[in-house]
PDB file of C-alpha atoms and ligand atoms in Angstrom:
ATOM      1  CA  MET A   1      -6.672 -13.874 -69.117  1.00 52.00           C
ATOM      2  CA  ILE A   2      -9.599 -15.842 -70.512  1.00 56.00           C
ATOM      3  CA  LEU A   3      -8.517 -18.817 -68.451  1.00 57.00           C
ATOM      4  CA  LEU A   4      -8.217 -16.662 -65.347  1.00 58.00           C
ATOM      5  CA  LEU A   5     -11.668 -15.189 -65.755  1.00 55.00           C
ATOM      6  CA  ALA A   6     -13.130 -18.640 -66.232  1.00 55.00           C
ATOM      7  CA  LEU A   7     -11.686 -19.696 -62.880  1.00 54.00           C
ATOM      8  CA  ILE A   8     -13.081 -16.764 -60.928  1.00 54.00           C
ATOM      9  CA  PRO A   9     -16.635 -17.481 -59.832  1.00 52.00           C
ATOM     10  CA  ILE A  10     -18.804 -14.615 -60.926  1.00 50.00           C
ATOM     11  CA  GLU A  11     -21.714 -13.822 -58.674  1.00 51.00           C
ATOM     12  CA  ALA A  12     -25.049 -14.014 -60.405  1.00 44.00           C
ATOM     13  CA  GLY A  13     -26.068 -10.526 -61.403  1.00 53.00           C
ATOM     14  CA  SER A  14     -22.624  -8.935 -61.065  1.00 69.00           C
ATOM     15  CA  ARG A  15     -20.651  -8.112 -64.166  1.00 84.00           C
ATOM     16  CA  ASP A  16     -17.002  -8.856 -64.765  1.00 93.00           C
ATOM     17  CA  GLY A  17     -14.489  -6.063 -65.315  1.00 95.00           C
ATOM     18  CA  LEU A  18     -14.320  -6.376 -69.080  1.00 95.00           C
ATOM     19  CA  ALA A  19     -18.109  -6.197 -69.432  1.00 95.00           C
ATOM     20  CA  ILE A  20     -18.218  -3.090 -67.243  1.00 95.00           C
ATOM     21  CA  TRP A  21     -15.401  -1.570 -69.243  1.00 96.00           C
ATOM     22  CA  ASP A  22     -17.144  -2.291 -72.553  1.00 96.00           C
ATOM     23  CA  SER A  23     -20.341  -0.612 -71.498  1.00 95.00           C
ATOM     24  CA  ARG A  24     -18.997   2.344 -69.497  1.00 95.00           C
ATOM     25  CA  CYS A  25     -15.410   3.135 -70.471  1.00 97.00           C
ATOM     26  CA  GLU A  26     -14.557   1.716 -73.882  1.00 97.00           C
ATOM     27  CA  GLU A  27     -16.049   4.552 -75.927  1.00 97.00           C
ATOM     28  CA  CYS A  28     -13.509   7.017 -74.528  1.00 97.00           C
ATOM     29  CA  HIS A  29     -10.562   4.795 -73.593  1.00 97.00           C
ATOM     30  CA  GLY A  30     -10.602   2.016 -76.218  1.00 97.00           C
ATOM     31  CA  ASP A  31      -9.019  -1.344 -75.476  1.00 97.00           C
ATOM     32  CA  PRO A  32      -8.463  -1.805 -71.701  1.00 96.00           C
ATOM     33  CA  VAL A  33      -5.249  -3.790 -72.159  1.00 96.00           C
ATOM     34  CA  ILE A  34      -3.675  -1.048 -74.269  1.00 96.00           C
ATOM     35  CA  PHE A  35      -5.020   1.681 -71.978  1.00 97.00           C
ATOM     36  CA  ALA A  36      -3.689   0.033 -68.806  1.00 96.00           C
ATOM     37  CA  GLY A  37      -0.336  -0.766 -70.418  1.00 94.00           C
ATOM     38  CA  LYS A  38       0.084   2.834 -71.489  1.00 92.00           C
ATOM     39  CA  TYR A  39      -1.073   4.744 -68.410  1.00 93.00           C
ATOM     40  CA  LEU A  40      -1.528   2.536 -65.363  1.00 96.00           C
ATOM     41  CA  TRP A  41       0.808   1.021 -62.779  1.00 95.00           C
ATOM     42  CA  ASP A  42       0.457  -1.694 -60.203  1.00 94.00           C
ATOM     43  CA  ILE A  43       2.702  -0.528 -57.385  1.00 90.00           C
ATOM     44  CA  GLU A  44       2.497  -3.002 -54.522  1.00 86.00           C
ATOM     45  CA  GLY A  45      -1.035  -4.002 -55.451  1.00 90.00           C
ATOM     46  CA  ARG A  46      -2.328  -0.448 -55.699  1.00 91.00           C
ATOM     47  CA  LEU A  47      -3.432   0.988 -59.005  1.00 94.00           C
ATOM     48  CA  GLN A  48      -1.789   4.286 -59.933  1.00 93.00           C
ATOM     49  CA  GLY A  49      -2.656   6.497 -62.889  1.00 94.00           C
ATOM     50  CA  ARG A  50      -0.497   8.851 -64.864  1.00 90.00           C
ATOM     51  CA  HIS A  51      -1.874  11.881 -63.026  1.00 88.00           C
ATOM     52  CA  HIS A  52      -3.734  10.333 -60.120  1.00 88.00           C
ATOM     53  CA  VAL A  53      -1.157   8.566 -58.069  1.00 86.00           C
ATOM     54  CA  GLU A  54      -2.384   8.454 -54.487  1.00 84.00           C
ATOM     55  CA  ASN A  55      -6.097   8.724 -55.108  1.00 86.00           C
ATOM     56  CA  LEU A  56      -6.994   6.880 -58.293  1.00 91.00           C
ATOM     57  CA  ALA A  57      -9.899   5.037 -56.625  1.00 86.00           C
ATOM     58  CA  LEU A  58     -11.310   8.371 -55.501  1.00 88.00           C
ATOM     59  CA  PHE A  59     -10.910   9.745 -59.013  1.00 94.00           C
ATOM     60  CA  MET A  60     -12.709   6.736 -60.507  1.00 92.00           C
ATOM     61  CA  ARG A  61     -15.540   7.062 -58.004  1.00 90.00           C
ATOM     62  CA  ASN A  62     -16.256  10.471 -59.512  1.00 92.00           C
ATOM     63  CA  HIS A  63     -15.552   9.282 -63.031  1.00 95.00           C
ATOM     64  CA  TYR A  64     -18.210   7.065 -64.618  1.00 94.00           C
ATOM     65  CA  THR A  65     -17.702   4.210 -62.140  1.00 92.00           C
ATOM     66  CA  PRO A  66     -20.470   3.385 -59.648  1.00 92.00           C
ATOM     67  CA  ASP A  67     -19.264   2.415 -56.156  1.00 91.00           C
ATOM     68  CA  HIS A  68     -20.288  -1.229 -56.411  1.00 92.00           C
ATOM     69  CA  GLU A  69     -18.203  -1.699 -59.575  1.00 93.00           C
ATOM     70  CA  ILE A  70     -15.022   0.091 -58.463  1.00 93.00           C
ATOM     71  CA  GLU A  71     -13.341  -2.975 -57.008  1.00 93.00           C
ATOM     72  CA  THR A  72     -14.092  -5.170 -60.028  1.00 95.00           C
ATOM     73  CA  ILE A  73     -12.861  -2.645 -62.547  1.00 95.00           C
ATOM     74  CA  ASN A  74      -9.857  -1.798 -60.384  1.00 95.00           C
ATOM     75  CA  ASN A  75      -8.840  -5.476 -60.275  1.00 95.00           C
ATOM     76  CA  MET A  76      -9.323  -5.909 -64.014  1.00 96.00           C
ATOM     77  CA  LEU A  77      -7.101  -2.877 -64.704  1.00 96.00           C
ATOM     78  CA  LEU A  78      -4.495  -4.093 -62.191  1.00 95.00           C
ATOM     79  CA  THR A  79      -3.985  -7.324 -64.128  1.00 95.00           C
ATOM     80  CA  HIS A  80      -3.019  -5.298 -67.215  1.00 95.00           C
ATOM     81  CA  ALA A  81      -1.097  -2.472 -65.549  1.00 96.00           C
ATOM     82  CA  ASN A  82       2.685  -2.108 -65.638  1.00 95.00           C
ATOM     83  CA  SER A  83       4.376  -3.454 -62.555  1.00 94.00           C
ATOM     84  CA  PRO A  84       7.701  -4.124 -60.813  1.00 93.00           C
ATOM     85  CA  LEU A  85       7.232  -7.811 -61.710  1.00 92.00           C
ATOM     86  CA  ARG A  86       9.033  -7.066 -64.926  1.00 94.00           C
ATOM     87  CA  PHE A  87      12.037  -5.869 -62.936  1.00 96.00           C
ATOM     88  CA  LYS A  88      11.900  -9.074 -60.930  1.00 95.00           C
ATOM     89  CA  ASP A  89      12.000 -11.147 -64.124  1.00 95.00           C
ATOM     90  CA  GLU A  90      14.583  -9.200 -66.086  1.00 97.00           C
ATOM     91  CA  CYS A  91      16.799  -7.653 -63.433  1.00 98.00           C
ATOM     92  CA  GLY A  92      16.034  -9.289 -60.099  1.00 97.00           C
ATOM     93  CA  GLY A  93      18.600 -12.062 -60.539  1.00 97.00           C
ATOM     94  CA  CYS A  94      21.397  -9.501 -60.138  1.00 98.00           C
ATOM     95  CA  HIS A  95      19.664  -6.582 -58.420  1.00 98.00           C
ATOM     96  CA  GLY A  96      17.164  -8.250 -56.076  1.00 97.00           C
ATOM     97  CA  ASP A  97      13.949  -6.553 -55.053  1.00 95.00           C
ATOM     98  CA  ALA A  98      12.883  -3.492 -57.086  1.00 95.00           C
ATOM     99  CA  LYS A  99      11.986  -1.355 -54.071  1.00 94.00           C
ATOM    100  CA  GLU A 100      15.235  -2.094 -52.253  1.00 96.00           C
ATOM    101  CA  PHE A 101      17.227  -1.478 -55.430  1.00 98.00           C
ATOM    102  CA  VAL A 102      15.585   1.924 -55.914  1.00 97.00           C
ATOM    103  CA  GLU A 103      16.149   2.896 -52.271  1.00 97.00           C
ATOM    104  CA  LYS A 104      19.776   1.870 -52.379  1.00 97.00           C
ATOM    105  CA  SER A 105      20.877   2.834 -55.889  1.00 97.00           C
ATOM    106  CA  ILE A 106      18.560   5.351 -57.517  1.00 97.00           C
ATOM    107  CA  TRP A 107      18.234   9.079 -57.006  1.00 97.00           C
ATOM    108  CA  VAL A 108      15.192  10.670 -58.663  1.00 95.00           C
ATOM    109  CA  ARG A 109      15.611  14.419 -58.887  1.00 90.00           C
ATOM    110  CA  GLY A 110      13.667  17.060 -60.778  1.00 79.00           C
ATOM    111  CA  SER A 111      15.555  16.862 -64.026  1.00 78.00           C
ATOM    112  CA  GLY A 112      16.594  13.227 -64.253  1.00 91.00           C
ATOM    113  CA  ILE A 113      17.358   9.938 -62.560  1.00 97.00           C
ATOM    114  CA  THR A 114      20.874   9.121 -61.412  1.00 97.00           C
ATOM    115  CA  GLY A 115      22.413   5.779 -60.502  1.00 97.00           C
ATOM    116  CA  LEU A 116      24.250   6.305 -57.220  1.00 97.00           C
ATOM    117  CA  GLN A 117      26.991   3.773 -57.861  1.00 96.00           C
ATOM    118  CA  THR A 118      27.773   4.724 -61.453  1.00 96.00           C
ATOM    119  CA  GLY A 119      27.007   8.421 -60.942  1.00 96.00           C
ATOM    120  CA  MET A 120      25.410   8.362 -64.392  1.00 96.00           C
ATOM    121  CA  ASP A 121      22.021   9.446 -65.620  1.00 96.00           C
ATOM    122  CA  ILE A 122      20.246   6.121 -66.067  1.00 97.00           C
ATOM    123  CA  SER A 123      18.758   7.237 -69.393  1.00 96.00           C
ATOM    124  CA  GLU A 124      22.329   7.006 -70.726  1.00 96.00           C
ATOM    125  CA  TYR A 125      23.611   4.192 -68.586  1.00 97.00           C
ATOM    126  CA  LEU A 126      20.772   1.780 -69.309  1.00 98.00           C
ATOM    127  CA  LEU A 127      21.283   2.065 -73.057  1.00 97.00           C
ATOM    128  CA  THR A 128      24.635   0.383 -72.505  1.00 97.00           C
ATOM    129  CA  HIS A 129      23.308  -2.187 -70.012  1.00 97.00           C
ATOM    130  CA  GLN A 130      21.837  -5.637 -70.687  1.00 96.00           C
ATOM    131  CA  GLU A 131      21.072  -4.781 -74.330  1.00 96.00           C
ATOM    132  CA  LEU A 132      18.132  -2.653 -73.266  1.00 97.00           C
ATOM    133  CA  GLN A 133      16.262  -0.819 -76.027  1.00 97.00           C
ATOM    134  CA  PRO A 134      15.034   2.798 -75.770  1.00 96.00           C
ATOM    135  CA  GLU A 135      11.480   1.665 -74.942  1.00 95.00           C
ATOM    136  CA  ASP A 136      12.801  -0.573 -72.157  1.00 96.00           C
ATOM    137  CA  VAL A 137      14.820   2.330 -70.779  1.00 97.00           C
ATOM    138  CA  ALA A 138      11.709   4.526 -70.825  1.00 94.00           C
ATOM    139  CA  PHE A 139       9.817   1.813 -68.958  1.00 95.00           C
ATOM    140  CA  TYR A 140      12.459   1.478 -66.227  1.00 97.00           C
ATOM    141  CA  GLN A 141      12.804   5.238 -65.803  1.00 96.00           C
ATOM    142  CA  LYS A 142       9.071   5.472 -65.214  1.00 94.00           C
ATOM    143  CA  LEU A 143       9.078   2.460 -62.917  1.00 95.00           C
ATOM    144  CA  PHE A 144      11.937   3.740 -60.733  1.00 96.00           C
ATOM    145  CA  ALA A 145      10.356   7.181 -60.456  1.00 93.00           C
ATOM    146  CA  ARG A 146       7.033   5.600 -59.428  1.00 92.00           C
ATOM    147  CA  ILE A 147       8.683   3.406 -56.823  1.00 92.00           C
ATOM    148  CA  ALA A 148      10.546   6.428 -55.478  1.00 92.00           C
ATOM    149  CA  GLY A 149       7.187   8.177 -55.147  1.00 89.00           C
ATOM    150  CA  LYS A 150       8.081  10.868 -57.687  1.00 89.00           C
ATOM    151  CA  PRO A 151       6.290   9.851 -60.903  1.00 87.00           C
ATOM    152  CA  LEU A 152       7.577  11.424 -64.079  1.00 85.00           C
ATOM    153  CA  PRO A 153       5.158  13.866 -65.739  1.00 77.00           C
TER     154      PRO A 153
HETATM  155  C1  LIG B   1     -16.655  10.516 -71.809  1.00 91.48           C
HETATM  156  C2  LIG B   1     -15.303  10.008 -71.836  1.00 91.48           C
HETATM  157  C3  LIG B   1     -14.826   9.083 -70.721  1.00 91.48           C
HETATM  158  C4  LIG B   1     -15.460   7.970 -70.211  1.00 91.48           C
HETATM  159  C5  LIG B   1     -16.805   7.378 -70.584  1.00 91.48           C
HETATM  160  C6  LIG B   1     -14.525   7.398 -69.246  1.00 91.48           C
HETATM  161  N1  LIG B   1     -13.399   8.172 -69.165  1.00 91.48           N
HETATM  162 FE1  LIG B   1     -11.778   7.781 -67.989  1.00 91.48          FE
HETATM  163  N2  LIG B   1     -10.875   9.489 -68.652  1.00 91.48           N
HETATM  164  C7  LIG B   1     -11.404  10.360 -69.579  1.00 91.48           C
HETATM  165  C8  LIG B   1     -10.487  11.490 -69.739  1.00 91.48           C
HETATM  166  C9  LIG B   1     -10.683  12.695 -70.652  1.00 91.48           C
HETATM  167  C10 LIG B   1      -9.380  11.233 -68.877  1.00 91.48           C
HETATM  168  C11 LIG B   1      -8.134  12.086 -68.640  1.00 91.48           C
HETATM  169  C12 LIG B   1      -8.441  13.009 -67.487  1.00 91.48           C
HETATM  170  C13 LIG B   1      -7.505  12.867 -66.345  1.00 91.48           C
HETATM  171  O1  LIG B   1      -6.617  12.000 -66.360  1.00 91.48           O
HETATM  172  O2  LIG B   1      -7.650  13.642 -65.378  1.00 91.48           O
HETATM  173  C14 LIG B   1      -9.652   9.950 -68.231  1.00 91.48           C
HETATM  174  C15 LIG B   1      -8.790   9.327 -67.359  1.00 91.48           C
HETATM  175  C16 LIG B   1      -8.987   8.095 -66.799  1.00 91.48           C
HETATM  176  C17 LIG B   1      -8.012   7.383 -65.985  1.00 91.48           C
HETATM  177  C18 LIG B   1      -6.573   7.789 -65.759  1.00 91.48           C
HETATM  178  C19 LIG B   1      -6.306   8.701 -64.618  1.00 91.48           C
HETATM  179  C20 LIG B   1      -4.814   8.979 -64.533  1.00 91.48           C
HETATM  180  O3  LIG B   1      -4.389   9.458 -63.479  1.00 91.48           O
HETATM  181  O4  LIG B   1      -4.055   8.707 -65.459  1.00 91.48           O
HETATM  182  C21 LIG B   1      -8.590   6.217 -65.596  1.00 91.48           C
HETATM  183  C22 LIG B   1      -7.965   5.101 -64.743  1.00 91.48           C
HETATM  184  C23 LIG B   1      -9.916   6.200 -66.142  1.00 91.48           C
HETATM  185  N3  LIG B   1     -10.130   7.347 -66.865  1.00 91.48           N
HETATM  186  C24 LIG B   1     -10.805   5.182 -65.966  1.00 91.48           C
HETATM  187  C25 LIG B   1     -12.063   5.131 -66.517  1.00 91.48           C
HETATM  188  C26 LIG B   1     -12.997   4.063 -66.263  1.00 91.48           C
HETATM  189  C27 LIG B   1     -12.709   2.856 -65.370  1.00 91.48           C
HETATM  190  C28 LIG B   1     -14.116   4.365 -66.981  1.00 91.48           C
HETATM  191  C29 LIG B   1     -15.403   3.575 -67.076  1.00 91.48           C
HETATM  192  C30 LIG B   1     -15.998   3.151 -65.810  1.00 91.48           C
HETATM  193  C31 LIG B   1     -13.887   5.629 -67.678  1.00 91.48           C
HETATM  194  N4  LIG B   1     -12.631   6.064 -67.368  1.00 91.48           N
HETATM  195  C32 LIG B   1     -14.792   6.247 -68.518  1.00 91.48           C
HETATM  196  C33 LIG B   1     -12.609  10.210 -70.255  1.00 91.48           C
HETATM  197  C34 LIG B   1     -13.541   9.208 -70.042  1.00 91.48           C
HETATM  198  C1  LIG B   2      23.849 -10.101 -65.000  1.00 91.48           C
HETATM  199  C2  LIG B   2      23.617  -9.189 -63.901  1.00 91.48           C
HETATM  200  C3  LIG B   2      22.747  -7.972 -64.159  1.00 91.48           C
HETATM  201  C4  LIG B   2      21.487  -7.924 -64.713  1.00 91.48           C
HETATM  202  C5  LIG B   2      20.629  -9.069 -65.219  1.00 91.48           C
HETATM  203  C6  LIG B   2      21.083  -6.534 -64.657  1.00 91.48           C
HETATM  204  N1  LIG B   2      22.077  -5.768 -64.117  1.00 91.48           N
HETATM  205 FE1  LIG B   2      22.004  -3.771 -63.749  1.00 91.48          FE
HETATM  206  N2  LIG B   2      23.899  -3.803 -63.043  1.00 91.48           N
HETATM  207  C7  LIG B   2      24.682  -4.935 -62.869  1.00 91.48           C
HETATM  208  C8  LIG B   2      25.961  -4.550 -62.301  1.00 91.48           C
HETATM  209  C9  LIG B   2      27.104  -5.508 -61.980  1.00 91.48           C
HETATM  210  C10 LIG B   2      25.917  -3.136 -62.125  1.00 91.48           C
HETATM  211  C11 LIG B   2      27.010  -2.226 -61.567  1.00 91.48           C
HETATM  212  C12 LIG B   2      27.881  -1.846 -62.752  1.00 91.48           C
HETATM  213  C13 LIG B   2      28.795  -0.673 -62.518  1.00 91.48           C
HETATM  214  O1  LIG B   2      29.062  -0.314 -61.374  1.00 91.48           O
HETATM  215  O2  LIG B   2      29.224  -0.124 -63.539  1.00 91.48           O
HETATM  216  C14 LIG B   2      24.604  -2.709 -62.581  1.00 91.48           C
HETATM  217  C15 LIG B   2      24.155  -1.409 -62.551  1.00 91.48           C
HETATM  218  C16 LIG B   2      22.875  -0.998 -62.849  1.00 91.48           C
HETATM  219  C17 LIG B   2      22.396   0.351 -62.686  1.00 91.48           C
HETATM  220  C18 LIG B   2      23.175   1.529 -62.167  1.00 91.48           C
HETATM  221  C19 LIG B   2      23.066   1.533 -60.663  1.00 91.48           C
HETATM  222  C20 LIG B   2      23.898   2.585 -60.004  1.00 91.48           C
HETATM  223  O3  LIG B   2      23.914   2.559 -58.766  1.00 91.48           O
HETATM  224  O4  LIG B   2      24.498   3.419 -60.675  1.00 91.48           O
HETATM  225  C21 LIG B   2      21.079   0.357 -63.079  1.00 91.48           C
HETATM  226  C22 LIG B   2      20.137   1.541 -63.084  1.00 91.48           C
HETATM  227  C23 LIG B   2      20.768  -0.985 -63.494  1.00 91.48           C
HETATM  228  N3  LIG B   2      21.867  -1.803 -63.337  1.00 91.48           N
HETATM  229  C24 LIG B   2      19.543  -1.373 -63.963  1.00 91.48           C
HETATM  230  C25 LIG B   2      19.240  -2.644 -64.423  1.00 91.48           C
HETATM  231  C26 LIG B   2      17.978  -3.012 -64.994  1.00 91.48           C
HETATM  232  C27 LIG B   2      16.774  -2.087 -65.183  1.00 91.48           C
HETATM  233  C28 LIG B   2      18.064  -4.344 -65.305  1.00 91.48           C
HETATM  234  C29 LIG B   2      16.993  -5.216 -65.946  1.00 91.48           C
HETATM  235  C30 LIG B   2      16.522  -4.810 -67.226  1.00 91.48           C
HETATM  236  C31 LIG B   2      19.397  -4.783 -64.948  1.00 91.48           C
HETATM  237  N4  LIG B   2      20.086  -3.732 -64.413  1.00 91.48           N
HETATM  238  C32 LIG B   2      19.851  -6.080 -65.104  1.00 91.48           C
HETATM  239  C33 LIG B   2      24.315  -6.226 -63.197  1.00 91.48           C
HETATM  240  C34 LIG B   2      23.105  -6.607 -63.790  1.00 91.48           C
END
């Protein structure tokens, strides 16, 4: 992260995302890395919140973020948000692309998430798969629901 920031030329007079965060957001949200890891998702390059899925940028515009700093803070949060890249690393070798896998194999319904091939609720199935731990299972449930466009509450 430090290395990355050092490589991005910062226009004179404009602040980087962490500096903006420290002055405008930190008092309520604490550490941006922890905040983004807990609540935010990078789904195909777009930042999604826990509640604000389609319109997070609009929400931020009305939420302590001046227009000229939206893009910078959005990009900073994106680098720390959860993303399907983890699926690519851990699962992609067998299952391919996350979006295609969800379209083909995952059914998100009101009360749970079912694997179409196994017919099992994935909250049970994944505990027996690839030595996944409960927190990993929670992560993948949330990820699949996001990709399916039906985020879990
Ligand atoms: C005075 C306190 C306060 C400040 C300052 C503040 N926030 Fe928030 N923020 C909140 C509260 C409360 C919520 C939860 C409300 C909600 O999600 O509708 C929230 C929610 C959010 C969310 C999550 C929305 C979601 O759908 O999960 C994001 C992203 C966010 N804030 C970004 C920022 C940014 C960026 C800044 C600084 C530019 C900032 N906040 C400053 C109180 C604050
Ligand atoms: C070594 C190969 C391999 C890896 C790596 C792997 N899986 Fe699987 N996975 C499979 C196979 C094979 C099946 C089908 C098993 C069956 O039918 O019982 C499966 C089935 C599933 C199913 C059920 C799909 C359905 O249609 O019912 C889910 C969900 C799943 N995997 C998620 C994951 C996740 C998440 C990861 C990464 C953490 C992962 N898998 C990593 C081989 C793998």
